[in-house]
Short mmCIF file of N, CA and C in Angstrom, two decimals:
data_model
loop_
_atom_site.label_atom_id
_atom_site.label_comp_id
_atom_site.label_asym_id
_atom_site.label_seq_id
_atom_site.Cartn_x
_atom_site.Cartn_y
_atom_site.Cartn_z
N UNK A 153 17.54 -9.19 1.31
CA UNK A 153 16.64 -10.04 2.05
C UNK A 153 15.83 -10.96 1.15
N UNK A 154 15.55 -10.52 -0.05
CA UNK A 154 14.70 -11.32 -0.91
C UNK A 154 15.49 -12.31 -1.76
N UNK A 155 16.81 -12.21 -1.75
CA UNK A 155 17.62 -13.07 -2.60
C UNK A 155 17.76 -14.46 -2.00
N UNK A 156 17.72 -15.45 -2.86
CA UNK A 156 17.96 -16.84 -2.47
C UNK A 156 19.46 -17.07 -2.45
N UNK A 157 19.90 -17.88 -1.52
CA UNK A 157 21.32 -18.20 -1.45
C UNK A 157 21.61 -19.33 -2.43
N UNK A 158 22.53 -19.09 -3.35
CA UNK A 158 22.87 -20.13 -4.31
C UNK A 158 24.06 -20.95 -3.82
N UNK A 159 24.88 -20.37 -2.94
CA UNK A 159 26.03 -21.10 -2.43
C UNK A 159 26.24 -20.71 -0.98
N UNK A 160 26.36 -21.71 -0.15
CA UNK A 160 26.69 -21.49 1.26
C UNK A 160 27.90 -22.36 1.55
N UNK A 161 28.97 -21.79 2.08
CA UNK A 161 30.15 -22.61 2.38
C UNK A 161 29.79 -23.80 3.26
N UNK A 162 30.41 -24.90 3.00
CA UNK A 162 30.10 -26.13 3.72
C UNK A 162 30.80 -26.22 5.07
N UNK A 163 31.85 -25.46 5.26
CA UNK A 163 32.65 -25.56 6.49
C UNK A 163 32.22 -24.50 7.49
N UNK A 164 31.16 -24.79 8.22
CA UNK A 164 30.68 -23.90 9.28
C UNK A 164 30.97 -24.56 10.63
N UNK A 165 31.34 -23.75 11.59
CA UNK A 165 31.41 -24.27 12.95
C UNK A 165 29.99 -24.23 13.52
N UNK A 166 29.77 -24.91 14.60
CA UNK A 166 28.44 -24.91 15.23
C UNK A 166 28.02 -23.50 15.58
N UNK A 167 28.92 -22.69 16.08
CA UNK A 167 28.61 -21.30 16.43
C UNK A 167 28.26 -20.47 15.21
N UNK A 168 28.95 -20.70 14.10
CA UNK A 168 28.67 -19.96 12.87
C UNK A 168 27.30 -20.33 12.30
N UNK A 169 26.93 -21.59 12.43
CA UNK A 169 25.62 -22.01 11.96
C UNK A 169 24.53 -21.33 12.79
N UNK A 170 24.71 -21.31 14.10
CA UNK A 170 23.73 -20.65 14.97
C UNK A 170 23.64 -19.16 14.62
N UNK A 171 24.78 -18.52 14.40
CA UNK A 171 24.79 -17.09 14.04
C UNK A 171 24.11 -16.86 12.69
N UNK A 172 24.35 -17.79 11.76
CA UNK A 172 23.72 -17.68 10.45
C UNK A 172 22.20 -17.68 10.57
N UNK A 173 21.66 -18.61 11.35
CA UNK A 173 20.20 -18.68 11.51
C UNK A 173 19.65 -17.49 12.28
N UNK A 174 20.41 -16.97 13.21
CA UNK A 174 19.98 -15.76 13.92
C UNK A 174 19.92 -14.58 12.96
N UNK A 175 20.90 -14.50 12.05
CA UNK A 175 20.90 -13.42 11.05
C UNK A 175 19.71 -13.57 10.10
N UNK A 176 19.40 -14.80 9.71
CA UNK A 176 18.22 -15.04 8.84
C UNK A 176 16.95 -14.61 9.56
N UNK A 177 16.85 -14.94 10.83
CA UNK A 177 15.68 -14.56 11.62
C UNK A 177 15.56 -13.04 11.73
N UNK A 178 16.68 -12.36 11.96
CA UNK A 178 16.66 -10.89 12.05
C UNK A 178 16.25 -10.26 10.72
N UNK A 179 16.72 -10.84 9.61
CA UNK A 179 16.34 -10.31 8.30
C UNK A 179 14.84 -10.49 8.06
N UNK A 180 14.32 -11.63 8.41
CA UNK A 180 12.87 -11.88 8.24
C UNK A 180 12.06 -10.96 9.15
N UNK A 181 12.55 -10.76 10.38
CA UNK A 181 11.85 -9.87 11.31
C UNK A 181 11.82 -8.45 10.77
N UNK A 182 12.88 -8.04 10.09
CA UNK A 182 12.92 -6.70 9.48
C UNK A 182 11.81 -6.56 8.44
N UNK A 183 11.62 -7.60 7.62
CA UNK A 183 10.56 -7.56 6.62
C UNK A 183 9.19 -7.49 7.28
N UNK A 184 8.99 -8.25 8.33
CA UNK A 184 7.71 -8.26 9.02
C UNK A 184 7.45 -6.91 9.69
N UNK A 185 8.46 -6.34 10.34
CA UNK A 185 8.31 -5.01 10.95
C UNK A 185 7.96 -3.97 9.90
N UNK A 186 8.60 -4.04 8.74
CA UNK A 186 8.32 -3.10 7.66
C UNK A 186 6.87 -3.25 7.18
N UNK A 187 6.42 -4.49 6.97
CA UNK A 187 5.05 -4.73 6.53
C UNK A 187 4.05 -4.21 7.56
N UNK A 188 4.35 -4.41 8.85
CA UNK A 188 3.47 -3.90 9.90
C UNK A 188 3.44 -2.38 9.89
N UNK A 189 4.57 -1.76 9.64
CA UNK A 189 4.63 -0.29 9.58
C UNK A 189 3.81 0.22 8.40
N UNK A 190 3.94 -0.43 7.24
CA UNK A 190 3.13 -0.03 6.08
C UNK A 190 1.65 -0.12 6.40
N UNK A 191 1.23 -1.25 7.00
CA UNK A 191 -0.18 -1.41 7.34
C UNK A 191 -0.62 -0.35 8.34
N UNK A 192 0.20 -0.10 9.36
CA UNK A 192 -0.15 0.89 10.37
C UNK A 192 -0.34 2.27 9.74
N UNK A 193 0.57 2.66 8.87
CA UNK A 193 0.43 3.95 8.18
C UNK A 193 -0.83 3.97 7.33
N UNK A 194 -1.06 2.89 6.56
CA UNK A 194 -2.25 2.81 5.71
C UNK A 194 -3.51 2.97 6.56
N UNK A 195 -3.57 2.25 7.66
CA UNK A 195 -4.75 2.26 8.54
C UNK A 195 -4.96 3.62 9.21
N UNK A 196 -3.88 4.31 9.55
CA UNK A 196 -3.99 5.62 10.19
C UNK A 196 -4.38 6.71 9.20
N UNK A 197 -4.13 6.50 7.92
CA UNK A 197 -4.37 7.53 6.90
C UNK A 197 -5.71 7.35 6.19
N UNK A 198 -6.02 6.15 5.73
CA UNK A 198 -7.21 5.94 4.90
C UNK A 198 -8.46 5.77 5.77
N UNK A 199 -9.50 6.57 5.53
CA UNK A 199 -10.76 6.39 6.26
C UNK A 199 -11.59 5.26 5.67
N UNK A 200 -12.61 4.88 6.39
CA UNK A 200 -13.54 3.84 5.94
C UNK A 200 -14.34 4.36 4.76
N UNK A 201 -14.60 3.50 3.79
CA UNK A 201 -15.40 3.89 2.63
C UNK A 201 -16.88 4.01 2.94
N UNK A 202 -17.32 3.40 4.02
CA UNK A 202 -18.72 3.52 4.39
C UNK A 202 -19.47 2.21 4.25
N UNK A 203 -20.75 2.28 4.52
CA UNK A 203 -21.61 1.09 4.53
C UNK A 203 -21.64 0.43 3.16
N UNK A 204 -21.60 -0.88 3.16
CA UNK A 204 -21.73 -1.64 1.94
C UNK A 204 -20.41 -2.00 1.26
N UNK A 205 -19.35 -1.29 1.58
CA UNK A 205 -18.04 -1.57 0.99
C UNK A 205 -17.37 -2.66 1.83
N UNK A 206 -17.17 -3.81 1.23
CA UNK A 206 -16.55 -4.94 1.92
C UNK A 206 -15.11 -5.12 1.47
N UNK A 207 -14.21 -5.45 2.41
CA UNK A 207 -12.83 -5.71 2.01
C UNK A 207 -12.75 -6.86 1.00
N UNK A 208 -11.97 -6.67 -0.03
CA UNK A 208 -11.74 -7.76 -0.99
C UNK A 208 -10.85 -8.79 -0.33
N UNK A 209 -11.03 -10.06 -0.68
CA UNK A 209 -10.19 -11.09 -0.06
C UNK A 209 -8.73 -10.92 -0.45
N UNK A 210 -7.85 -11.24 0.50
CA UNK A 210 -6.43 -11.22 0.20
C UNK A 210 -6.10 -12.45 -0.62
N UNK A 211 -5.19 -12.30 -1.56
CA UNK A 211 -4.83 -13.38 -2.46
C UNK A 211 -3.31 -13.53 -2.44
N UNK A 212 -2.79 -14.64 -1.90
CA UNK A 212 -1.33 -14.81 -1.83
C UNK A 212 -0.66 -14.83 -3.20
N UNK A 213 -1.39 -15.14 -4.26
CA UNK A 213 -0.80 -15.17 -5.59
C UNK A 213 -0.82 -13.84 -6.31
N UNK A 214 -1.47 -12.85 -5.75
CA UNK A 214 -1.60 -11.52 -6.36
C UNK A 214 -0.72 -10.55 -5.58
N UNK A 215 0.32 -10.01 -6.24
CA UNK A 215 1.26 -9.14 -5.52
C UNK A 215 0.59 -7.89 -4.95
N UNK A 216 -0.54 -7.50 -5.50
CA UNK A 216 -1.23 -6.33 -4.98
C UNK A 216 -2.07 -6.67 -3.75
N UNK A 217 -2.53 -7.91 -3.68
CA UNK A 217 -3.44 -8.29 -2.60
C UNK A 217 -2.89 -9.44 -1.75
N UNK A 218 -1.60 -9.42 -1.49
CA UNK A 218 -1.02 -10.42 -0.62
C UNK A 218 -0.50 -9.73 0.64
N UNK A 219 -0.54 -10.46 1.72
CA UNK A 219 -0.01 -9.95 2.99
C UNK A 219 1.41 -10.42 3.23
N UNK A 220 1.99 -11.17 2.31
CA UNK A 220 3.33 -11.72 2.47
C UNK A 220 4.33 -10.60 2.77
N UNK A 221 4.99 -10.64 3.93
CA UNK A 221 5.93 -9.57 4.29
C UNK A 221 7.07 -9.40 3.28
N UNK A 222 7.51 -10.48 2.67
CA UNK A 222 8.59 -10.36 1.68
C UNK A 222 8.13 -9.57 0.46
N UNK A 223 6.89 -9.80 0.02
CA UNK A 223 6.35 -9.06 -1.12
C UNK A 223 6.17 -7.59 -0.74
N UNK A 224 5.65 -7.32 0.45
CA UNK A 224 5.48 -5.93 0.90
C UNK A 224 6.85 -5.25 0.96
N UNK A 225 7.88 -5.94 1.41
CA UNK A 225 9.24 -5.41 1.48
C UNK A 225 9.74 -5.06 0.08
N UNK A 226 9.56 -5.99 -0.85
CA UNK A 226 10.04 -5.78 -2.22
C UNK A 226 9.26 -4.68 -2.93
N UNK A 227 7.95 -4.64 -2.76
CA UNK A 227 7.11 -3.70 -3.48
C UNK A 227 7.04 -2.33 -2.82
N UNK A 228 7.31 -2.24 -1.54
CA UNK A 228 7.33 -1.01 -0.74
C UNK A 228 5.98 -0.30 -0.70
N UNK A 229 4.90 -1.05 -0.81
CA UNK A 229 3.59 -0.42 -0.66
C UNK A 229 2.61 -1.40 -0.03
N UNK A 230 1.52 -0.83 0.47
CA UNK A 230 0.45 -1.63 1.05
C UNK A 230 -0.85 -1.19 0.41
N UNK A 231 -1.63 -2.14 -0.03
CA UNK A 231 -2.90 -1.84 -0.69
C UNK A 231 -4.02 -2.65 -0.07
N UNK A 232 -5.15 -2.02 0.02
CA UNK A 232 -6.38 -2.74 0.36
C UNK A 232 -7.39 -2.41 -0.72
N UNK A 233 -8.20 -3.39 -1.03
CA UNK A 233 -9.25 -3.21 -2.04
C UNK A 233 -10.59 -3.50 -1.39
N UNK A 234 -11.61 -2.78 -1.85
CA UNK A 234 -12.95 -2.89 -1.28
C UNK A 234 -13.97 -3.00 -2.40
N UNK A 235 -14.96 -3.84 -2.17
CA UNK A 235 -16.01 -4.06 -3.16
C UNK A 235 -17.35 -3.54 -2.67
N UNK A 236 -18.07 -2.88 -3.56
CA UNK A 236 -19.47 -2.52 -3.34
C UNK A 236 -20.24 -3.39 -4.33
N UNK A 237 -20.59 -4.58 -3.88
CA UNK A 237 -21.10 -5.62 -4.79
C UNK A 237 -22.37 -5.23 -5.53
N UNK A 238 -23.35 -4.58 -4.90
CA UNK A 238 -24.57 -4.25 -5.67
C UNK A 238 -24.29 -3.38 -6.90
N UNK A 239 -23.23 -2.57 -6.84
CA UNK A 239 -22.90 -1.69 -7.98
C UNK A 239 -21.73 -2.21 -8.80
N UNK A 240 -21.18 -3.39 -8.40
CA UNK A 240 -20.02 -3.99 -9.07
C UNK A 240 -18.81 -3.05 -9.06
N UNK A 241 -18.63 -2.32 -7.97
CA UNK A 241 -17.51 -1.39 -7.85
C UNK A 241 -16.38 -2.01 -7.03
N UNK A 242 -15.15 -1.71 -7.44
CA UNK A 242 -13.99 -2.07 -6.64
C UNK A 242 -13.10 -0.83 -6.51
N UNK A 243 -12.84 -0.45 -5.27
CA UNK A 243 -11.93 0.65 -4.97
C UNK A 243 -10.62 0.06 -4.46
N UNK A 244 -9.51 0.51 -5.03
CA UNK A 244 -8.18 0.11 -4.61
C UNK A 244 -7.51 1.32 -3.98
N UNK A 245 -7.10 1.18 -2.74
CA UNK A 245 -6.49 2.29 -1.99
C UNK A 245 -5.11 1.84 -1.53
N UNK A 246 -4.08 2.59 -1.89
CA UNK A 246 -2.75 2.16 -1.49
C UNK A 246 -1.92 3.29 -0.91
N UNK A 247 -0.84 2.85 -0.28
CA UNK A 247 0.15 3.74 0.32
C UNK A 247 1.51 3.21 -0.10
N UNK A 248 2.34 4.10 -0.61
CA UNK A 248 3.67 3.74 -1.11
C UNK A 248 4.69 4.61 -0.39
N UNK A 249 5.75 4.00 0.10
CA UNK A 249 6.82 4.76 0.74
C UNK A 249 7.94 5.00 -0.26
N UNK A 250 8.39 6.23 -0.33
CA UNK A 250 9.49 6.60 -1.20
C UNK A 250 10.64 7.09 -0.33
N UNK A 251 11.58 6.20 -0.02
CA UNK A 251 12.66 6.61 0.86
C UNK A 251 13.70 7.50 0.20
N UNK A 252 13.65 7.67 -1.12
CA UNK A 252 14.68 8.43 -1.81
C UNK A 252 14.24 9.84 -2.18
N UNK A 253 13.27 10.37 -1.47
CA UNK A 253 12.83 11.75 -1.71
C UNK A 253 13.98 12.69 -1.37
N UNK A 254 14.13 13.82 -2.09
CA UNK A 254 15.22 14.76 -1.80
C UNK A 254 15.25 15.24 -0.35
N UNK A 255 14.09 15.31 0.29
CA UNK A 255 14.06 15.82 1.66
C UNK A 255 13.99 14.70 2.70
N UNK A 256 14.15 13.47 2.29
CA UNK A 256 14.11 12.37 3.25
C UNK A 256 13.16 11.29 2.78
N UNK A 257 11.95 11.29 3.32
CA UNK A 257 10.97 10.27 2.97
C UNK A 257 9.69 10.93 2.48
N UNK A 258 9.02 10.23 1.61
CA UNK A 258 7.77 10.71 1.03
C UNK A 258 6.75 9.58 1.12
N UNK A 259 5.51 9.96 1.35
CA UNK A 259 4.40 9.01 1.28
C UNK A 259 3.59 9.36 0.05
N UNK A 260 3.28 8.33 -0.73
CA UNK A 260 2.42 8.51 -1.89
C UNK A 260 1.16 7.68 -1.65
N UNK A 261 0.03 8.32 -1.82
CA UNK A 261 -1.26 7.64 -1.75
C UNK A 261 -1.77 7.48 -3.17
N UNK A 262 -2.53 6.45 -3.38
CA UNK A 262 -3.11 6.25 -4.70
C UNK A 262 -4.43 5.55 -4.59
N UNK A 263 -5.27 5.74 -5.60
CA UNK A 263 -6.56 5.06 -5.62
C UNK A 263 -7.02 4.88 -7.06
N UNK A 264 -7.72 3.79 -7.25
CA UNK A 264 -8.39 3.52 -8.52
C UNK A 264 -9.79 3.05 -8.21
N UNK A 265 -10.65 3.14 -9.18
CA UNK A 265 -12.03 2.69 -9.03
C UNK A 265 -12.46 2.03 -10.32
N UNK A 266 -12.95 0.81 -10.20
CA UNK A 266 -13.41 0.06 -11.35
C UNK A 266 -14.85 -0.37 -11.15
N UNK A 267 -15.57 -0.44 -12.28
CA UNK A 267 -16.89 -1.06 -12.29
C UNK A 267 -16.78 -2.20 -13.29
N UNK A 268 -16.69 -3.41 -12.74
CA UNK A 268 -16.35 -4.55 -13.59
C UNK A 268 -14.94 -4.37 -14.09
N UNK A 269 -14.77 -4.20 -15.41
CA UNK A 269 -13.44 -3.97 -15.98
C UNK A 269 -13.25 -2.52 -16.44
N UNK A 270 -14.23 -1.67 -16.21
CA UNK A 270 -14.18 -0.28 -16.66
C UNK A 270 -13.57 0.62 -15.58
N UNK A 271 -12.55 1.37 -15.98
CA UNK A 271 -11.91 2.33 -15.07
C UNK A 271 -12.81 3.56 -14.98
N UNK A 272 -13.20 3.97 -13.77
CA UNK A 272 -14.16 5.06 -13.61
C UNK A 272 -13.52 6.42 -13.34
N UNK A 273 -12.36 6.45 -12.74
CA UNK A 273 -11.74 7.74 -12.45
C UNK A 273 -11.17 8.31 -13.73
N UNK A 274 -11.33 9.60 -13.91
CA UNK A 274 -10.91 10.24 -15.16
C UNK A 274 -9.96 11.40 -14.87
N UNK A 275 -9.03 11.57 -15.79
CA UNK A 275 -8.09 12.70 -15.69
C UNK A 275 -8.89 14.00 -15.71
N UNK A 276 -8.54 14.92 -14.84
CA UNK A 276 -9.22 16.20 -14.79
C UNK A 276 -10.33 16.26 -13.76
N UNK A 277 -10.68 15.13 -13.18
CA UNK A 277 -11.77 15.13 -12.20
C UNK A 277 -11.28 14.84 -10.78
N UNK A 278 -9.98 15.04 -10.55
CA UNK A 278 -9.40 14.68 -9.27
C UNK A 278 -9.83 15.61 -8.14
N UNK A 279 -9.88 15.06 -6.92
CA UNK A 279 -10.11 15.93 -5.76
C UNK A 279 -8.93 16.89 -5.57
N UNK A 280 -9.15 17.97 -4.83
CA UNK A 280 -8.09 18.95 -4.58
C UNK A 280 -6.84 18.27 -4.04
N UNK A 281 -5.68 18.66 -4.59
CA UNK A 281 -4.40 18.17 -4.12
C UNK A 281 -3.96 16.87 -4.76
N UNK A 282 -4.84 16.22 -5.50
CA UNK A 282 -4.52 14.95 -6.14
C UNK A 282 -4.12 15.19 -7.59
N UNK A 283 -3.32 14.30 -8.15
CA UNK A 283 -2.95 14.40 -9.55
C UNK A 283 -3.30 13.09 -10.25
N UNK A 284 -3.24 13.12 -11.57
CA UNK A 284 -3.59 11.95 -12.36
C UNK A 284 -2.39 11.00 -12.41
N UNK A 285 -2.65 9.73 -12.19
CA UNK A 285 -1.64 8.68 -12.26
C UNK A 285 -1.95 7.83 -13.49
N UNK A 286 -1.31 8.19 -14.61
CA UNK A 286 -1.64 7.51 -15.87
C UNK A 286 -1.25 6.04 -15.85
N UNK A 287 -0.22 5.67 -15.07
CA UNK A 287 0.20 4.27 -15.02
C UNK A 287 -0.84 3.37 -14.38
N UNK A 288 -1.60 3.92 -13.43
CA UNK A 288 -2.58 3.12 -12.70
C UNK A 288 -4.02 3.51 -13.01
N UNK A 289 -4.22 4.46 -13.93
CA UNK A 289 -5.57 4.91 -14.28
C UNK A 289 -6.33 5.38 -13.04
N UNK A 290 -5.66 6.18 -12.23
CA UNK A 290 -6.30 6.66 -11.01
C UNK A 290 -5.66 7.95 -10.51
N UNK A 291 -5.87 8.21 -9.26
CA UNK A 291 -5.38 9.44 -8.63
C UNK A 291 -4.18 9.12 -7.74
N UNK A 292 -3.32 10.12 -7.57
CA UNK A 292 -2.21 9.99 -6.63
C UNK A 292 -2.00 11.30 -5.88
N UNK A 293 -1.52 11.15 -4.67
CA UNK A 293 -1.20 12.28 -3.82
C UNK A 293 0.14 11.95 -3.17
N UNK A 294 1.10 12.84 -3.27
CA UNK A 294 2.41 12.59 -2.68
C UNK A 294 2.91 13.85 -1.98
N UNK A 295 3.54 13.64 -0.85
CA UNK A 295 4.12 14.75 -0.11
C UNK A 295 5.22 14.21 0.80
N UNK A 296 6.13 15.10 1.16
CA UNK A 296 7.18 14.73 2.10
C UNK A 296 6.56 14.51 3.47
N UNK A 297 7.15 13.63 4.21
CA UNK A 297 6.68 13.34 5.57
C UNK A 297 7.35 14.32 6.52
N UNK A 298 6.53 15.05 7.27
CA UNK A 298 7.05 15.98 8.28
C UNK A 298 6.97 15.32 9.65
N UNK A 299 7.88 15.70 10.49
CA UNK A 299 7.90 15.18 11.86
C UNK A 299 7.38 16.27 12.79
N UNK A 300 6.44 15.89 13.65
CA UNK A 300 5.91 16.83 14.65
C UNK A 300 6.38 16.37 16.02
N UNK A 301 5.96 17.09 17.04
CA UNK A 301 6.32 16.71 18.41
C UNK A 301 5.77 15.34 18.78
N UNK A 302 4.68 14.94 18.13
CA UNK A 302 4.04 13.65 18.43
C UNK A 302 4.43 12.55 17.46
N UNK A 303 5.45 12.74 16.66
CA UNK A 303 5.86 11.74 15.67
C UNK A 303 5.62 12.25 14.27
N UNK A 304 5.25 11.36 13.38
CA UNK A 304 5.00 11.75 12.00
C UNK A 304 3.70 12.55 11.90
N UNK A 305 3.74 13.61 11.11
CA UNK A 305 2.54 14.41 10.88
C UNK A 305 1.81 13.82 9.68
N UNK A 306 0.80 13.02 9.96
CA UNK A 306 0.04 12.36 8.90
C UNK A 306 -1.21 13.13 8.50
N UNK A 307 -1.44 14.28 9.10
CA UNK A 307 -2.66 15.05 8.82
C UNK A 307 -2.84 15.39 7.34
N UNK A 308 -1.79 15.85 6.63
CA UNK A 308 -2.02 16.15 5.21
C UNK A 308 -2.44 14.92 4.40
N UNK A 309 -1.93 13.77 4.77
CA UNK A 309 -2.27 12.54 4.06
C UNK A 309 -3.68 12.09 4.41
N UNK A 310 -4.04 12.17 5.68
CA UNK A 310 -5.39 11.78 6.11
C UNK A 310 -6.44 12.70 5.47
N UNK A 311 -6.13 13.99 5.37
CA UNK A 311 -7.06 14.92 4.73
C UNK A 311 -7.22 14.61 3.24
N UNK A 312 -6.10 14.32 2.57
CA UNK A 312 -6.15 13.98 1.15
C UNK A 312 -6.91 12.67 0.94
N UNK A 313 -6.66 11.68 1.80
CA UNK A 313 -7.36 10.40 1.70
C UNK A 313 -8.86 10.58 1.91
N UNK A 314 -9.23 11.44 2.84
CA UNK A 314 -10.65 11.71 3.08
C UNK A 314 -11.31 12.31 1.84
N UNK A 315 -10.62 13.24 1.17
CA UNK A 315 -11.17 13.83 -0.05
C UNK A 315 -11.35 12.76 -1.14
N UNK A 316 -10.38 11.87 -1.27
CA UNK A 316 -10.47 10.82 -2.29
C UNK A 316 -11.59 9.83 -1.96
N UNK A 317 -11.70 9.44 -0.70
CA UNK A 317 -12.74 8.49 -0.31
C UNK A 317 -14.12 9.10 -0.50
N UNK A 318 -14.29 10.37 -0.19
CA UNK A 318 -15.57 11.05 -0.42
C UNK A 318 -15.91 11.05 -1.91
N UNK A 319 -14.91 11.30 -2.74
CA UNK A 319 -15.08 11.30 -4.18
C UNK A 319 -15.51 9.91 -4.66
N UNK A 320 -14.84 8.87 -4.18
CA UNK A 320 -15.16 7.49 -4.57
C UNK A 320 -16.54 7.09 -4.05
N UNK A 321 -16.83 7.45 -2.82
CA UNK A 321 -18.12 7.08 -2.22
C UNK A 321 -19.30 7.67 -3.02
N UNK A 322 -19.08 8.81 -3.65
CA UNK A 322 -20.15 9.40 -4.47
C UNK A 322 -20.56 8.46 -5.61
N UNK A 323 -19.62 7.71 -6.15
CA UNK A 323 -19.95 6.74 -7.21
C UNK A 323 -20.88 5.66 -6.68
N UNK A 324 -20.71 5.31 -5.42
CA UNK A 324 -21.56 4.27 -4.82
C UNK A 324 -22.97 4.75 -4.53
N UNK A 325 -23.14 6.07 -4.45
CA UNK A 325 -24.46 6.62 -4.15
C UNK A 325 -25.26 6.92 -5.42
N UNK A 326 -24.58 6.94 -6.54
CA UNK A 326 -25.27 7.29 -7.81
C UNK A 326 -26.23 6.21 -8.23
#
């Protein structure tokens, strides 16, 4: 879906051209549906950080903070960032889908916290169930996705996200 076409045969019938554009539209719709699913999962799992934390502006040039469905499709994660301006804090909260888990699908949550350019989260201080993510200087939580009678069981992820948000919010109260 993300590849550019370098060569398209010149001899198309009118019907083939129409079919080609319908296929392009279906491919784009797939990316948009995927991006919406990522956002829906992120929104259902991550709780609000609380008073004073404002969403960081989305930036189309920043792969972490763009809403572009093609980028979300390629990167397979959704992130939102929040600023607590009086303390110069920025919390980054993300959700990553891992479709190649041995048991099917896995959701990975992650978070980082910065004050200006200083990384505040430290190895060894993670909330229960979280591990250190050395690549991102933050915490990560990953588990297989279970299916319940009502659809996906997101409770373990929502509980883990709540623990991480409580941990982050404590920095804003200090």
